[in-house]
XYZ file of C-alpha atoms in Angstrom:
610
model
C -23.052 -12.366 21.858
C -22.569 -15.788 21.094
C -24.753 -18.137 21.686
C -23.297 -21.062 23.699
C -22.199 -19.953 27.645
C -18.427 -18.905 27.428
C -16.378 -21.102 30.100
C -15.421 -19.989 32.699
C -11.405 -20.968 31.874
C -9.554 -21.944 35.282
C -6.613 -19.839 37.103
C -4.288 -22.431 34.838
C -5.420 -20.995 31.326
C -4.858 -17.552 31.988
C -2.438 -14.377 30.926
C -1.908 -12.685 33.854
C -1.390 -9.203 33.246
C 0.222 -6.990 36.151
C 1.486 -3.342 36.805
C 0.927 -2.290 32.367
C 2.131 1.568 32.004
C 2.616 1.451 28.181
C 1.193 4.436 26.371
C -2.040 5.594 28.554
C -2.460 2.707 30.697
C -2.838 3.253 34.668
C -1.081 0.771 36.458
C -3.396 -2.549 34.450
C -4.049 -5.472 35.914
C -6.232 -8.349 33.331
C -6.021 -11.886 33.086
C -7.117 -13.296 29.950
C -8.146 -16.216 28.891
C -6.241 -19.214 26.713
C -7.785 -20.762 23.701
C -11.293 -18.529 23.195
C -11.605 -15.730 21.569
C -11.005 -11.812 23.262
C -11.853 -8.638 22.255
C -10.207 -5.588 23.623
C -12.474 -2.809 22.519
C -13.034 0.689 23.552
C -13.492 4.395 21.723
C -10.218 5.267 20.024
C -7.336 6.720 22.149
C -8.788 4.288 24.594
C -5.548 2.193 25.501
C -6.454 -1.506 23.507
C -4.205 -1.367 20.935
C -1.170 -0.035 23.985
C -3.012 -3.305 26.075
C -2.691 -5.803 23.398
C 0.165 -5.052 20.587
C 2.859 -2.034 23.084
C 2.541 -4.227 26.627
C 1.166 -8.242 25.693
C 2.269 -8.714 21.941
C 6.125 -6.927 22.585
C 6.659 -8.955 24.945
C 5.928 -11.867 23.374
C 8.410 -10.898 20.914
C 11.227 -9.145 23.463
C 10.939 -13.173 24.856
C 10.825 -15.282 21.696
C 14.660 -13.110 20.428
C 15.917 -13.968 24.422
C 16.124 -16.898 22.213
C 17.481 -16.495 19.780
C 21.588 -15.537 18.828
C 22.734 -11.724 19.243
C 24.352 -11.750 14.760
C 20.499 -13.194 13.985
C 18.048 -10.304 15.699
C 19.223 -7.765 14.480
C 17.542 -8.566 11.270
C 14.140 -8.468 13.083
C 11.892 -5.407 13.439
C 12.560 -4.745 17.847
C 9.562 -3.375 19.544
C 10.418 -1.772 22.525
C 10.623 -3.789 25.709
C 6.413 -2.689 27.287
C 5.938 -0.977 30.186
C 5.027 -3.172 32.545
C 5.608 -5.132 35.633
C 4.800 -9.009 35.654
C 2.801 -11.297 32.351
C 1.984 -14.485 33.310
C 1.103 -18.193 31.002
C 2.347 -15.671 27.534
C 2.240 -18.422 24.655
C 4.325 -17.740 21.663
C 2.887 -14.307 20.058
C 1.986 -13.291 15.371
C 0.885 -10.685 15.132
C -1.059 -9.312 12.069
C -1.122 -5.933 12.308
C -3.520 -2.909 9.889
C -0.441 -2.077 7.292
C 0.083 -1.140 3.623
C 2.321 -3.698 0.911
C 5.259 -3.954 0.849
C 7.566 -0.435 -0.695
C 8.066 -2.742 -3.071
C 6.376 -2.298 -6.015
C 6.826 -6.042 -7.427
C 6.490 -6.953 -4.340
C 2.689 -9.174 -5.399
C -0.445 -11.699 -3.917
C 0.840 -14.742 -4.975
C 4.785 -14.016 -3.295
C 2.908 -12.973 -0.374
C 0.564 -15.734 0.429
C 3.529 -18.038 -1.629
C 1.279 -19.238 -4.121
C 3.295 -18.383 -7.063
C 5.636 -20.327 -5.959
C 3.916 -23.518 -6.138
C 2.893 -21.815 -10.254
C 6.362 -22.013 -11.450
C 6.810 -25.513 -10.143
C 4.159 -25.772 -11.425
C 4.744 -25.110 -14.779
C 8.491 -26.151 -14.486
C 7.350 -29.655 -14.341
C 3.718 -29.843 -16.193
C 3.766 -26.996 -18.793
C 3.151 -27.703 -22.500
C 7.453 -26.689 -23.911
C 7.547 -25.945 -27.610
C 9.246 -28.706 -29.453
C 12.787 -28.729 -29.487
C 12.330 -26.425 -26.238
C 14.267 -27.273 -23.160
C 12.941 -27.989 -19.606
C 12.724 -24.656 -17.317
C 13.617 -24.470 -13.812
C 10.609 -22.428 -11.633
C 13.150 -19.822 -11.235
C 13.215 -19.434 -14.849
C 9.579 -18.144 -14.626
C 10.056 -15.591 -12.138
C 10.164 -11.379 -13.118
C 12.118 -11.168 -9.912
C 15.352 -13.067 -11.262
C 18.041 -12.568 -13.851
C 16.238 -15.683 -15.775
C 13.226 -14.625 -15.573
C 13.171 -11.032 -16.605
C 11.911 -9.552 -19.615
C 15.149 -7.944 -20.839
C 14.023 -4.612 -21.555
C 11.288 -3.735 -19.105
C 13.731 -5.910 -16.330
C 10.446 -7.791 -14.951
C 7.944 -4.746 -14.622
C 6.248 -5.172 -17.995
C 5.852 -1.444 -18.216
C 8.908 1.198 -19.455
C 8.287 4.670 -18.901
C 9.629 8.332 -20.644
C 8.171 11.566 -20.645
C 5.842 13.476 -22.555
C 5.507 17.142 -23.652
C 1.626 17.496 -21.849
C 3.402 16.345 -18.679
C 7.041 17.986 -18.814
C 5.370 21.362 -19.573
C 1.583 21.442 -17.834
C 0.440 24.473 -18.195
C 1.458 26.010 -22.303
C 0.478 29.487 -21.792
C 3.768 30.492 -19.009
C 6.623 31.988 -20.692
C 10.156 29.802 -18.949
C 10.216 32.424 -17.022
C 7.876 31.511 -14.776
C 8.599 27.865 -15.191
C 6.639 26.593 -17.669
C 9.444 23.508 -17.705
C 7.826 22.318 -14.563
C 9.757 18.819 -15.030
C 12.792 21.426 -13.701
C 14.861 21.844 -10.743
C 13.710 24.914 -8.146
C 15.982 27.337 -7.035
C 19.267 27.553 -8.821
C 19.940 24.609 -10.761
C 16.211 25.865 -12.754
C 17.715 29.377 -13.106
C 20.682 28.506 -13.706
C 19.200 26.445 -16.406
C 16.801 29.638 -17.916
C 20.173 31.516 -17.672
C 21.648 29.720 -19.765
C 18.814 29.400 -22.910
C 18.892 33.260 -22.070
C 22.877 32.373 -23.578
C 21.449 30.354 -26.185
C 19.141 33.009 -27.552
C 15.473 31.627 -26.142
C 13.127 34.400 -25.513
C 12.216 32.981 -21.415
C 9.716 35.468 -21.670
C 7.606 33.914 -24.539
C 5.014 31.403 -23.519
C 5.531 28.349 -23.854
C 3.668 27.808 -26.806
C 4.797 29.909 -29.100
C 7.822 29.077 -29.596
C 9.937 27.083 -32.388
C 8.301 23.483 -32.130
C 12.783 23.155 -32.871
C 13.083 25.562 -30.446
C 10.857 23.079 -27.314
C 12.105 19.257 -28.304
C 15.786 20.411 -28.250
C 14.314 22.046 -24.617
C 13.147 18.935 -23.647
C 14.645 16.019 -25.300
C 17.811 16.770 -26.352
C 21.381 14.664 -24.815
C 23.400 17.487 -24.817
C 24.494 18.685 -22.511
C 26.593 21.744 -23.727
C 28.883 23.935 -21.191
C 27.256 28.095 -21.826
C 28.447 30.872 -20.625
C 25.798 32.409 -18.484
C 25.713 35.784 -16.706
C 22.934 35.410 -14.683
C 19.860 38.616 -14.701
C 21.142 39.597 -18.187
C 19.586 39.378 -21.945
C 20.005 38.005 -24.544
C 21.410 40.682 -25.963
C 23.624 42.140 -23.435
C 24.995 39.175 -22.338
C 26.201 38.911 -26.918
C 27.493 42.406 -25.671
C 29.487 41.423 -23.207
C 31.044 38.051 -24.844
C 31.456 40.440 -27.621
C 33.501 42.613 -24.990
C 35.268 40.344 -23.231
C 33.583 40.094 -20.115
C 34.481 37.612 -17.682
C 31.553 35.391 -16.887
C 29.910 34.423 -13.302
C 30.884 31.284 -13.679
C 29.705 27.942 -16.771
C 26.951 26.607 -17.011
C 25.838 23.444 -18.142
C 22.215 22.087 -19.902
C 20.216 19.526 -19.782
C 17.024 18.792 -21.200
C 13.897 18.065 -19.306
C 13.918 14.616 -20.088
C 17.247 14.116 -19.650
C 16.931 15.134 -16.163
C 13.722 13.243 -15.120
C 15.253 10.135 -16.523
C 19.169 10.715 -14.411
C 16.927 11.823 -11.087
C 14.505 8.916 -11.184
C 17.859 6.242 -12.373
C 20.460 8.240 -9.647
C 18.933 9.755 -6.946
C 18.656 8.633 -3.571
C 16.770 10.662 -2.601
C 13.198 8.812 -2.085
C 11.118 12.390 -2.119
C 13.490 13.144 -5.767
C 13.036 10.021 -6.990
C 8.403 10.694 -6.437
C 9.049 14.001 -7.906
C 11.077 13.430 -10.619
C 8.238 9.858 -11.081
C 5.617 12.326 -11.282
C 6.311 14.187 -14.561
C 6.483 9.452 -15.899
C 4.422 8.369 -18.132
C 4.194 3.855 -19.027
C 3.369 2.723 -21.412
C 3.525 -1.616 -21.807
C 6.672 -2.678 -22.375
C 6.542 -3.400 -25.905
C 8.722 -7.366 -26.286
C 6.906 -8.612 -22.967
C 3.451 -6.351 -23.458
C 3.182 -6.093 -19.793
C 3.357 -10.205 -19.088
C 7.243 -8.953 -17.064
C 8.257 -12.247 -18.187
C 11.424 -13.449 -21.031
C 10.282 -14.764 -24.259
C 10.615 -18.140 -23.436
C 9.360 -18.689 -19.592
C 5.513 -17.122 -21.767
C 6.078 -19.652 -24.998
C 5.457 -22.841 -21.459
C 1.456 -23.219 -21.650
C -0.948 -25.300 -18.433
C -4.118 -25.478 -19.470
C -3.826 -23.496 -22.472
C -2.990 -20.082 -20.605
C 0.666 -19.511 -20.243
C 1.587 -17.662 -16.958
C 1.113 -14.402 -16.387
C -1.707 -15.274 -18.748
C -2.897 -17.391 -15.278
C -1.423 -15.545 -12.405
C -4.254 -12.353 -14.306
C -7.050 -13.994 -13.470
C -9.102 -13.677 -10.089
C -8.133 -16.354 -7.754
C -11.593 -18.308 -7.770
C -11.216 -18.448 -12.024
C -7.495 -20.404 -10.324
C -9.977 -22.637 -7.922
C -12.130 -23.381 -10.823
C -9.371 -24.436 -13.434
C -8.059 -25.982 -11.224
C -10.748 -28.748 -10.198
C -11.370 -29.077 -13.388
C -8.180 -29.917 -14.863
C -7.409 -32.010 -11.597
C -9.695 -35.353 -12.048
C -8.085 -35.711 -15.431
C -4.647 -35.993 -13.945
C -3.909 -39.652 -13.904
C -0.293 -40.671 -15.006
C 1.903 -42.407 -12.741
C 5.092 -41.313 -13.371
C 7.062 -38.950 -11.176
C 6.685 -35.409 -13.552
C 2.649 -36.197 -12.970
C 2.747 -37.321 -9.441
C 4.669 -34.034 -8.799
C 1.713 -31.566 -10.773
C -0.638 -33.411 -9.159
C 0.332 -32.610 -5.892
C 1.474 -28.813 -6.676
C -2.284 -28.969 -7.633
C -3.792 -29.667 -5.124
C -1.933 -27.938 -2.472
C -2.932 -24.829 -4.661
C -6.528 -25.797 -4.170
C -5.794 -26.130 -0.338
C -4.872 -22.535 -0.525
C -6.680 -21.320 -2.536
C -9.102 -22.212 -1.271
C -8.497 -20.272 2.801
C -8.631 -16.783 0.380
C -11.976 -17.769 -0.494
C -13.252 -17.644 2.765
C -11.989 -15.206 2.803
C -13.636 -12.922 0.670
C -10.767 -12.429 -1.872
C -11.132 -14.450 -4.775
C -10.919 -11.269 -6.583
C -7.291 -10.678 -6.610
C -5.198 -12.236 -8.603
C -1.462 -13.465 -8.451
C -0.295 -10.767 -10.166
C -1.420 -8.311 -7.954
C 0.514 -5.837 -6.434
C 0.631 -5.798 -2.700
C 1.426 -1.827 -3.172
C -2.607 -1.543 -4.487
C -4.529 -3.656 -1.362
C -6.173 -2.383 1.299
C -5.443 -2.371 5.083
C -7.642 -4.784 5.205
C -7.019 -7.179 2.689
C -2.891 -7.535 3.549
C -3.639 -8.553 6.519
C -6.532 -10.843 5.737
C -3.763 -12.626 3.274
C -1.064 -12.602 5.593
C -4.291 -14.083 7.974
C -4.707 -16.798 5.161
C -0.836 -18.041 5.226
C -1.430 -18.523 8.895
C -4.432 -20.690 8.964
C -2.632 -23.212 6.484
C 0.323 -22.995 8.164
C -1.506 -25.204 10.458
C 1.344 -23.745 14.027
C -1.165 -24.758 17.576
C -0.801 -23.162 21.296
C -0.740 -19.878 19.280
C -1.286 -16.309 20.600
C -2.054 -14.330 17.243
C -2.767 -10.702 18.074
C -5.039 -9.345 15.667
C -5.637 -5.051 14.781
C -8.848 -4.235 13.246
C -9.316 -7.450 11.210
C -12.621 -6.622 9.722
C -11.514 -3.309 8.591
C -12.411 -2.060 5.201
C -14.408 -5.613 5.095
C -17.719 -4.774 3.892
C -20.471 -6.172 5.968
C -21.499 -8.871 3.446
C -17.749 -10.451 3.963
C -17.594 -10.147 7.782
C -19.303 -13.850 8.297
C -15.985 -15.715 6.135
C -13.895 -13.625 8.213
C -15.602 -15.400 11.809
C -15.962 -18.300 10.549
C -12.109 -18.493 9.181
C -10.568 -17.069 13.035
C -13.329 -20.249 14.256
C -10.603 -22.175 12.527
C -7.850 -20.857 14.142
C -9.393 -21.491 17.411
C -10.230 -24.758 15.761
C -6.242 -25.137 15.741
C -5.997 -24.674 19.720
C -4.928 -21.118 19.504
C -5.673 -18.072 21.451
C -7.314 -14.821 19.369
C -6.554 -11.583 20.749
C -8.355 -8.898 18.367
C -8.606 -5.525 18.506
C -12.267 -4.386 16.645
C -14.395 -1.837 16.519
C -17.803 -3.713 14.984
C -20.278 -4.548 16.950
C -20.209 -8.340 14.099
C -17.572 -9.265 15.178
C -17.203 -7.604 18.979
C -20.416 -9.366 19.124
C -18.770 -13.264 18.761
C -16.222 -12.888 21.439
C -16.375 -15.202 24.208
C -14.492 -12.859 26.286
C -15.244 -8.935 26.317
C -11.731 -6.713 27.698
C -12.862 -2.952 27.026
C -10.529 -0.005 27.663
C -11.811 3.342 28.332
C -13.670 4.963 29.483
C -12.312 7.963 26.842
C -8.918 8.703 24.668
C -5.682 9.748 26.468
C -4.989 10.390 29.644
C -8.928 10.247 30.903
C -8.471 6.107 28.806
C -6.255 3.776 30.248
C -8.302 1.882 32.611
C -9.788 -1.880 31.944
C -13.503 -1.365 33.111
C -14.524 -5.250 32.505
C -12.777 -7.645 31.472
C -14.805 -10.869 31.502
C -18.066 -13.031 29.441
C -19.571 -10.348 27.072
C -23.182 -10.296 28.650
C -21.305 -8.626 31.759
C -21.009 -5.434 29.642
C -24.313 -4.778 30.033
C -24.167 -3.827 33.677
C -20.965 -1.644 34.034
C -22.393 2.325 33.210
C -18.744 3.978 32.469
C -18.671 2.288 29.272
C -19.604 3.548 26.667
C -19.218 -0.045 24.104
C -21.949 -1.206 25.700
C -25.015 1.429 24.112
C -23.992 0.419 20.876
C -23.786 -3.133 21.446
C -27.562 -3.133 23.613
C -29.116 -0.157 23.145
C -31.382 0.398 21.049
C -29.924 1.725 17.595
C -31.299 5.858 17.617
C -31.188 8.297 14.314
C -30.394 11.738 13.953
C -32.384 13.014 11.571
C -29.810 15.471 9.574
C -30.426 17.537 6.165
C -28.548 16.036 2.736
C -26.720 19.690 1.747
C -27.614 20.011 -2.406
C -24.635 19.717 -5.285
C -24.805 21.841 -7.474
C -21.909 21.012 -8.935
C -20.542 17.714 -10.499
C -16.301 16.758 -11.593
C -17.823 14.687 -14.248
C -14.829 11.627 -15.451
C -15.098 8.460 -18.154
C -13.608 6.685 -19.711
C -11.647 5.052 -15.969
C -9.504 1.800 -15.955
C -7.610 0.678 -13.120
C -7.028 -2.336 -11.707
C -10.757 -4.681 -11.868
C -12.227 -0.747 -13.483
C -13.658 -1.250 -16.862
C -14.449 2.074 -18.970
C -16.650 4.069 -16.097
C -17.556 7.322 -16.375
C -18.317 8.408 -12.071
C -20.802 11.798 -11.585
C -18.776 13.117 -8.545
C -20.901 15.581 -6.587
C -19.054 18.781 -4.658
C -19.941 20.332 -1.817
C -20.748 18.140 -0.399
C -19.806 14.205 1.498
C -19.404 12.029 -0.303
C -19.678 7.889 0.490
C -17.915 5.440 -1.069
C -19.757 1.648 -0.862
C -20.018 -1.437 -2.480
C -18.532 -5.844 -1.231
C -14.537 -6.062 -0.585
C -12.840 -5.523 -4.562
C -15.831 -4.160 -5.819
C -13.186 -0.806 -6.199
C -13.845 1.157 -3.995
C -10.080 1.991 -3.121
C -9.028 1.693 -6.925
C -11.753 4.475 -8.221
C -11.543 6.849 -4.936
C -7.904 6.279 -4.154
C -6.275 5.346 -7.503
C -7.529 6.736 -10.770
C -9.854 9.199 -9.101
C -6.566 11.021 -6.868
C -4.612 10.697 -10.834
C -6.932 11.667 -13.049
C -7.958 14.580 -11.666
C -3.613 15.911 -10.645
C -2.615 15.425 -13.772
C -5.641 16.601 -15.057
C -4.912 20.284 -12.528
C -1.452 20.108 -13.979
C 0.137 19.623 -10.579
C 1.999 15.994 -9.359
C 0.093 14.511 -5.961
C 1.899 16.766 -3.252
C 4.592 14.537 -2.219
C 4.554 13.790 2.184
C 6.912 15.826 4.207
C 7.308 12.772 6.073
C 9.770 10.754 3.750
C 12.278 9.539 4.504
C 15.760 10.163 2.112
C 16.325 6.779 2.265
C 12.950 5.408 1.418
C 12.779 2.545 -0.771
C 10.564 4.176 -4.223
C 9.814 1.756 -7.252
C 9.411 2.661 -10.990
C 6.253 0.714 -10.553
C 5.038 3.632 -8.645
C 5.321 5.998 -11.786
C 1.748 4.148 -13.348
C -1.139 6.196 -13.424
C -4.588 5.640 -14.911
C -7.028 5.282 -17.711
C -8.944 8.199 -17.874
C -10.727 11.716 -18.673
C -11.546 14.459 -16.757
C -15.187 15.941 -18.414
C -15.792 18.667 -16.785
C -16.516 20.005 -13.591
C -12.146 21.356 -13.140
C -12.636 24.741 -13.226
C -14.048 24.315 -9.487
C -11.703 22.033 -8.151
C -8.581 24.226 -6.921
C -6.712 21.443 -5.525
C -5.962 18.194 -4.869
C -5.306 16.823 -0.890
C -4.694 12.423 -0.224
C -5.353 12.135 2.980
C -4.351 8.207 3.590
C -3.709 5.806 5.693
C 0.459 5.561 5.921
C 1.763 5.979 9.393
C 3.180 9.758 9.341
C 6.365 11.315 11.581
C 9.620 10.717 9.533
C 11.625 9.248 12.621
C 11.295 8.425 15.546
C 11.696 11.164 17.157
C 9.011 12.455 15.880
C 5.519 12.895 17.983
C 2.535 15.502 17.031
C 3.741 18.511 18.158
C 6.710 18.032 15.175
C 3.865 17.512 12.598
C 1.854 19.284 13.039
C 4.021 21.759 13.795
C 3.451 23.395 17.409
C 7.186 23.660 17.552
C 7.188 25.519 15.954
C 5.239 28.328 17.616
C 7.444 26.955 21.480
C 10.851 27.187 19.537
C 8.943 31.084 18.195
C 8.410 31.210 22.014
């Protein structure tokens, strides 16, 4: 609990919720103090988020949008109108929920925090230009603009292509057995096979036994010959039919495997089809910009001896150190020097907020798609702290999620900063350290679903100790108990070597199989990079099976080419014990608003059959 006694708020400084019935909430009435840290606790599914986000924040958003013109209102992702009788004393609200970064691989830490905008201005105004080179505008230092992007890779930093190994994972299979895994399934794949039969290719011979010239033509040809197709016949039967003048069932057009993959990747309107095509591609650094994403002119401009791509690749803590060393020497009085001094001071101030949140290991150039939901939420929290808003209710969803205990105090200091600025905090949380820091607790329960939805307690934290129905009180006030469980002994290990991804450099890993493995470390140490990204990429590639595509991916979901990249590394041993790889992540389930648990799990299929 907090060391100081929690002041009792007056009735004029309360948010008064009456008759909340959102989801499983049972006609809840609750008063919440403003200008304090209010933490919502309770078991998962008890109704905490329904009260904090589905009711309070949704109503605050609805009231704000009522003041916006209908034309502008349609640009907002509006939440449903909450089922609540009334809410009084509700200030404007900002929600920071658990979510993945943007769908575009071009979105980076620098773009989310707007630090890249300042850095581009710094290079434009105060960068060192080669003799005779005209000064560039700030937009010329952005890989997301036509004037700044590398003309070869279009600002992605990588080029993507296929190899025989990715197109044909198992060369012991024949074409009839779908050795060319990149080809489409069903009729279109059968059509390509029948065309090869007409051309005299032995589709029943193992791929590795086919002549290299034949294999190269099947995979890489840009020709699109049209051939008569006689489904189900051998090559000899086809030749005899042609000689007799028998009409073909149809004329089919052949497409090489590489051509099919690249065309699908570039032109398909289906996110699933693009993702499938991407799984057969490998990335390599762009030979023109060497992975730095910018055009040659922008890369010639330096600041502190580095071009903007090299500077953006530094961890935030190193950028802050470099700027702090340079700042005392920037004493010019001309307009350019004065502008540079202001930009550097603003960069140092903004980065300091992110360092306090334990994000000093991130690079400005790092894609937000590689961030955990907790990291992304703390980035957004950092921008809110810097905004200096006053009188706002911030609604946060488990800000300590994914945060190592060693970094929790930095998060709490950031929350204290928002409070000190005159704001209110409503936090949904499970972490005991954050709960103990609360000035006001709202415990929802007693259980999940239909057995929850009630406010068991609302008041200063110490008062929860006497609430018998609360499950939270046991973890806050009772002595912890240990349950001894005999550990399972691993008999086999999956060994990987030379893993390189994000901040992992040439790492070797021995992973026990058949046991529960916990991967720990401070925030930013590389846990997610190792398990969710590198391990998945390397093992799926070694199995010769693309990672299973999410069946709930919407057809019009944006898919960025950067998602096709693969980590470096190899499997040394133990793969024979792995039959398949299943990835369970934190992406929300459901394809459309009509999706629910019954449709997602297939339960409705059984109901329909009945």
